Coordinates of C-alpha atoms (C1' of nucleotides) in Angstrom, one line a residue:
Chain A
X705 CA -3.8 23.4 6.0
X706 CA -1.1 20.9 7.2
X707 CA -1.8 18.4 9.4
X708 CA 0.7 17.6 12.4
X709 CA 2.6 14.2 12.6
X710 CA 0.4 11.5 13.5
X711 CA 1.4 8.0 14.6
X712 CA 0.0 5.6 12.5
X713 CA -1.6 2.7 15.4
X714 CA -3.2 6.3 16.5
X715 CA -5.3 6.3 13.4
X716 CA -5.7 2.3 12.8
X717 CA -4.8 0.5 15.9
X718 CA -4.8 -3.9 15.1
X719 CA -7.8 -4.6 17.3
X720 CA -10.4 -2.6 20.0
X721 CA -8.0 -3.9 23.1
X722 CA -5.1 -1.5 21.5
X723 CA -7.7 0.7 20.3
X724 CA -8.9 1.4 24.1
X725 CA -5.4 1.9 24.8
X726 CA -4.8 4.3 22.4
X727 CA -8.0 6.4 23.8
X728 CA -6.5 6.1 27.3
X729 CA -3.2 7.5 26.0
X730 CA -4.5 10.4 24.3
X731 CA -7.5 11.4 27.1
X732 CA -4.2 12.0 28.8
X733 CA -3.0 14.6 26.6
X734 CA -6.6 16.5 26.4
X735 CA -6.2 20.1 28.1
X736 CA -9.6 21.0 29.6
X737 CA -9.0 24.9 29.7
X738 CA -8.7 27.7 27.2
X739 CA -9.2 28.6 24.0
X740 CA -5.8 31.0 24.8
X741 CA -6.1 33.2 22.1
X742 CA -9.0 34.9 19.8
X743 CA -11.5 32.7 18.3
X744 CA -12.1 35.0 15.0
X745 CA -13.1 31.4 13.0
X746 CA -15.0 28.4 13.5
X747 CA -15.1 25.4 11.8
X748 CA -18.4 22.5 11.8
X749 CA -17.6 18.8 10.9
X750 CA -19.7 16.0 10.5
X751 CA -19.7 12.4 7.9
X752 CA -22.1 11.3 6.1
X753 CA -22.0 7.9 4.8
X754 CA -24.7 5.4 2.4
X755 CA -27.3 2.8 4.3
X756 CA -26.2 -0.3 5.1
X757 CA -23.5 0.1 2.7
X758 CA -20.5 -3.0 3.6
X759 CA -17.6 -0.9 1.9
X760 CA -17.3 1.2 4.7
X761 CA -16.8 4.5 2.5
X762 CA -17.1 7.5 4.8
X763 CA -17.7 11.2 3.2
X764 CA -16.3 14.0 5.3
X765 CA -17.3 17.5 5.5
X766 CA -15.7 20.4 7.4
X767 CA -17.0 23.9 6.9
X768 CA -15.1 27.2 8.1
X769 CA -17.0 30.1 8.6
X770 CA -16.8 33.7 10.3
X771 CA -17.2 33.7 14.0
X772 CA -18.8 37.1 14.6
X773 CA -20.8 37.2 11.0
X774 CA -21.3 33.4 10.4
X775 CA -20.3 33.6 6.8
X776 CA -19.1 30.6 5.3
X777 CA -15.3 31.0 4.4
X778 CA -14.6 27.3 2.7
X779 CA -15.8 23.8 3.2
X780 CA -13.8 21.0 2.9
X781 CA -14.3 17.7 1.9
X782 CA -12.7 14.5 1.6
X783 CA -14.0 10.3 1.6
X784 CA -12.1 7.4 3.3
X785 CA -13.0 3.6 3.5
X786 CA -13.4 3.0 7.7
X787 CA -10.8 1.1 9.1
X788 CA -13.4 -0.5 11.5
X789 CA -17.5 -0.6 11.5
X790 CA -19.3 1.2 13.9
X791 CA -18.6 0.2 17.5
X792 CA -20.1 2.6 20.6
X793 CA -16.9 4.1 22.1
X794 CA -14.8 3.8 19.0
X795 CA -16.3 5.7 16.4
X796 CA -13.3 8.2 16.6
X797 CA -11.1 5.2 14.2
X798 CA -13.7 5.3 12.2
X799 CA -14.5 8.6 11.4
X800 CA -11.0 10.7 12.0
X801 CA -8.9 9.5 8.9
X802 CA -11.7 11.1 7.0
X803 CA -12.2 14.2 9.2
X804 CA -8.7 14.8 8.9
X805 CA -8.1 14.2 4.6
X806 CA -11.0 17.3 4.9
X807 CA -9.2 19.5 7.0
X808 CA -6.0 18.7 4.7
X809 CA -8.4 20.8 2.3
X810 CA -8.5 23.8 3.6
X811 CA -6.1 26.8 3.3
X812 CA -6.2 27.3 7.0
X813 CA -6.7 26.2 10.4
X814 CA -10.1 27.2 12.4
X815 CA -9.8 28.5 15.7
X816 CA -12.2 26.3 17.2
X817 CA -13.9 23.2 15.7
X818 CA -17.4 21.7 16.7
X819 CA -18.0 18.1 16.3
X820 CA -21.0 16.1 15.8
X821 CA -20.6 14.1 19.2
X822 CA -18.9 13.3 22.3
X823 CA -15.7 15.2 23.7
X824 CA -14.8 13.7 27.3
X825 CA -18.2 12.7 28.1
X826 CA -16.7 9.1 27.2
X827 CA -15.7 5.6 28.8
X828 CA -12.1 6.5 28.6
X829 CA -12.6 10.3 28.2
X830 CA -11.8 10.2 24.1
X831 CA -15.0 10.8 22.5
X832 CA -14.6 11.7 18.8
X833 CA -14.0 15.5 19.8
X834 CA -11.5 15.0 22.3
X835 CA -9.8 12.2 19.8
X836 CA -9.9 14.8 16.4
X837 CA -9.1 17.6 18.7
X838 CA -5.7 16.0 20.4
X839 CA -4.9 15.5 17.0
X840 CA -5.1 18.7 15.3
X841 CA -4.3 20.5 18.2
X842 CA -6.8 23.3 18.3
X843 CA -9.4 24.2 20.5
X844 CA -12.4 21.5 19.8
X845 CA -16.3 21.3 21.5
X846 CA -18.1 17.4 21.5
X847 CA -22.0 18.6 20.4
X848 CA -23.5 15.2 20.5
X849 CA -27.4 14.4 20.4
X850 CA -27.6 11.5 22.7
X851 CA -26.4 10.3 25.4
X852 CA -23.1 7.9 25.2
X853 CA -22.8 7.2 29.0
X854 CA -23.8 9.3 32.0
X855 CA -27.3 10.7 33.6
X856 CA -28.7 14.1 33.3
X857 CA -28.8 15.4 37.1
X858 CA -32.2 16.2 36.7
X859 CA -33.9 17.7 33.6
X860 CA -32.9 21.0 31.7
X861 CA -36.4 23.9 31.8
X862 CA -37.9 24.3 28.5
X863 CA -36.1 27.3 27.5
X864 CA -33.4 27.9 25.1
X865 CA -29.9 28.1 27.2
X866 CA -31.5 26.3 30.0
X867 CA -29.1 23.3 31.2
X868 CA -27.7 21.0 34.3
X869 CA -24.9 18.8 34.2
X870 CA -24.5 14.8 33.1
X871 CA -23.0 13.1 35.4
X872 CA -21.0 9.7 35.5
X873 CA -19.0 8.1 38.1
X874 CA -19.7 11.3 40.2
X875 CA -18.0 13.1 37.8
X876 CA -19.6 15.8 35.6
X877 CA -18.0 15.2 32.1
X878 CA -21.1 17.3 30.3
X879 CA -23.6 19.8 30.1
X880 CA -27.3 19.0 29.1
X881 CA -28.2 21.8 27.1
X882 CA -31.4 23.1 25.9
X883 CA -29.7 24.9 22.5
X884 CA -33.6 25.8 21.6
X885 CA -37.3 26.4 23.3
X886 CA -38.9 22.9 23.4
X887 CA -36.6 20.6 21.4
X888 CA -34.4 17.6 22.9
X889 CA -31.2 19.0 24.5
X890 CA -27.7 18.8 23.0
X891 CA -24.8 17.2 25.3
X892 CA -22.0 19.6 25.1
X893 CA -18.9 18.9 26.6
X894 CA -14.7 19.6 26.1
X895 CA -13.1 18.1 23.1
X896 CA -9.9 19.9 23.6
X897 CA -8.0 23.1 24.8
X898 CA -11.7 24.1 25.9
X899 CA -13.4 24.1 29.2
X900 CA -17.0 23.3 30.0
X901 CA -18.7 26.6 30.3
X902 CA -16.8 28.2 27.8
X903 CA -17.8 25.3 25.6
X904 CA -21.5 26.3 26.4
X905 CA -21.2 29.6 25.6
X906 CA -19.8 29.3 21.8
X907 CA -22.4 26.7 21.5
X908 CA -25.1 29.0 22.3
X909 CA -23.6 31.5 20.3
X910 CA -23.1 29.8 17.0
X911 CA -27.1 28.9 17.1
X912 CA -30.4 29.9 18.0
X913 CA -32.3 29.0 15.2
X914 CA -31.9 25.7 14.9
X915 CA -30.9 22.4 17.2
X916 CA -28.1 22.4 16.0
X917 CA -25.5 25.1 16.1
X918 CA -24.9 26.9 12.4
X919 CA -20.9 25.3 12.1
X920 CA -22.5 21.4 13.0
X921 CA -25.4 22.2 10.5
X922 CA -24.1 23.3 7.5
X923 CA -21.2 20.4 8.1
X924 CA -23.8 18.2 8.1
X925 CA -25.8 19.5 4.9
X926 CA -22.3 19.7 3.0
X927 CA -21.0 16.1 4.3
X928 CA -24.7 14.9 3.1
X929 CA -24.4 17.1 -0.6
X930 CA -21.2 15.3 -1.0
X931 CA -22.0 11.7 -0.7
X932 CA -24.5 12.2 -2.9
X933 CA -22.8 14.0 -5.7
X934 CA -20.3 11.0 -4.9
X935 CA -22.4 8.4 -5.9
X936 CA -23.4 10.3 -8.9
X937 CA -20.5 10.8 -10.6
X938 CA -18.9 7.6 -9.4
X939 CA -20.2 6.1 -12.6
X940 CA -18.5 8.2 -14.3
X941 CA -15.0 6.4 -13.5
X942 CA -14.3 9.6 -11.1
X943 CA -12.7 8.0 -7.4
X944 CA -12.4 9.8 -3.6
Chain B
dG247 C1' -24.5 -12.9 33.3
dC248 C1' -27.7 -8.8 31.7
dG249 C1' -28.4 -4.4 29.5
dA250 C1' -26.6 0.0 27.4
dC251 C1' -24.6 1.7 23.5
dA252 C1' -22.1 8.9 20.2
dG253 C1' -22.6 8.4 14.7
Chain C
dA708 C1' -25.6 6.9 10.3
dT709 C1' -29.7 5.9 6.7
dC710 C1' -34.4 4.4 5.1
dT711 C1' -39.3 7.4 4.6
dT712 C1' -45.3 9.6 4.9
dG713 C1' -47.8 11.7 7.4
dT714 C1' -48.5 14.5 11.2
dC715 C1' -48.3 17.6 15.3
dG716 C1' -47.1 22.4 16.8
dC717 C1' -45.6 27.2 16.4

DNA sequence: GCGACAG
DNA sequence: ATCTTGTCGC
């Protein structure tokens, strides 16, 4: 697919003060309703990346698949060297170049993308979701695992689809949600062109089985298949 | 100043 | 995120 026209200090900004600024700027542009029209594909994304490896490489993954059937259509792929290490509230500069090179990949846009963490449920509202969402400009939900600021107003029951909000500066930016019976609850919340509860429901939808829902799964099994077969073949003279 | 801190 | 054996629970 193509990619829109990005600015360039919206990708690598100089330093984290410009950075924050940058995340400011485009929490401004997230829309918190929608998706407006039919969501008949669904795309997971996730990076992978070696240890404690200094060169920064990043491998991205970004699988399309079926809404209704959960087939998967394509998976994308594509590995960048992060512009910055890992810094809570930043990681959107150092995973969306990559994110982005794999959507570049694919022959068409998704209707709706899932990404492994935050959407608004941020410091300045520009979690990774929200950030690769504005982007693209499509309909994106933050699935994260833990907890990047906020506190769960109470605790979620025990059941699958059981949940209560995470609050922060009175505000609820999330939902804690119990995606399965007796495992630790995702943190779902908008990424962009998506409102809360509707960004429940497709989570719910695209799982069951697992944790994780099936998009943010597989995106993660194909973002892990791909660093390895990376450093492989790398060897081998091959290169991103 | 002291903790907290997505992936 | 990644490194790892065994172990607890359905």
């Amino acid at each position: 697919m193509d990619l829109p026209e990005i600015p360039a200090d919206w990708l690598t900004p100089p330093d984290l003060a410009t950075a924050a600024r940058v995340q400011r700027e485009l929490a401004g542009r997230v829309v918190p309703h929608g998706p407006d029209g039919p969501v008949r594909t669904v795309a997971g994304v996730d990076v992978s990346q070696f240890g404690r490896d200094p060169s920064g490489r990043v491998f991205a993954a970004v699988v399309l698949l079926d809404a209704a059937t959960r087939e998967t259509l394509e998976v994308g792929t594509a590995m960048r060297v992060a512009p910055i290490p890992y810094v809570p509230g930043f990681l959107g500069f150092r995973e969306v170049p990559a994110l982005l090179a794999a959507f570049q990949a694919l022959s068409r846009p998704p209707d709706l993308v899932l990404v492994d963490g935050h959407g608004i449920s941020h410091p300045r509202g520009l979690g990774i979701a929200a950030h690769l969402g504005v982007l693209l400009d499509l309909p994106a939900i933050g699935v994260a695992k833990s907890i990047l600021v906020g506190a769960p107003a109470g605790e979620p029951g025990p059941g699958r689809g059981s949940r209560v909000p995470l609050v922060w500066q009175g505000r609820t930016i999330a939902t804690v949600l119990r995606s399965k019976d007796r495992v630790a609850p995702l943190y779902v919340s908008t990424g962009h062109r998506i409102d809360g509860e509707t960004a429940v429901d497709w989570t719910l939808r695209l799982g069951g089985r697992y944790r994780l829902p099936e998009p943010t799964r597989r995106a993660h099994e194909a973002a892990n298949a791909f660093r390895r077969a990376w450093g492989s073949g790398a060897a081998e003279g091959s290169d991103d």
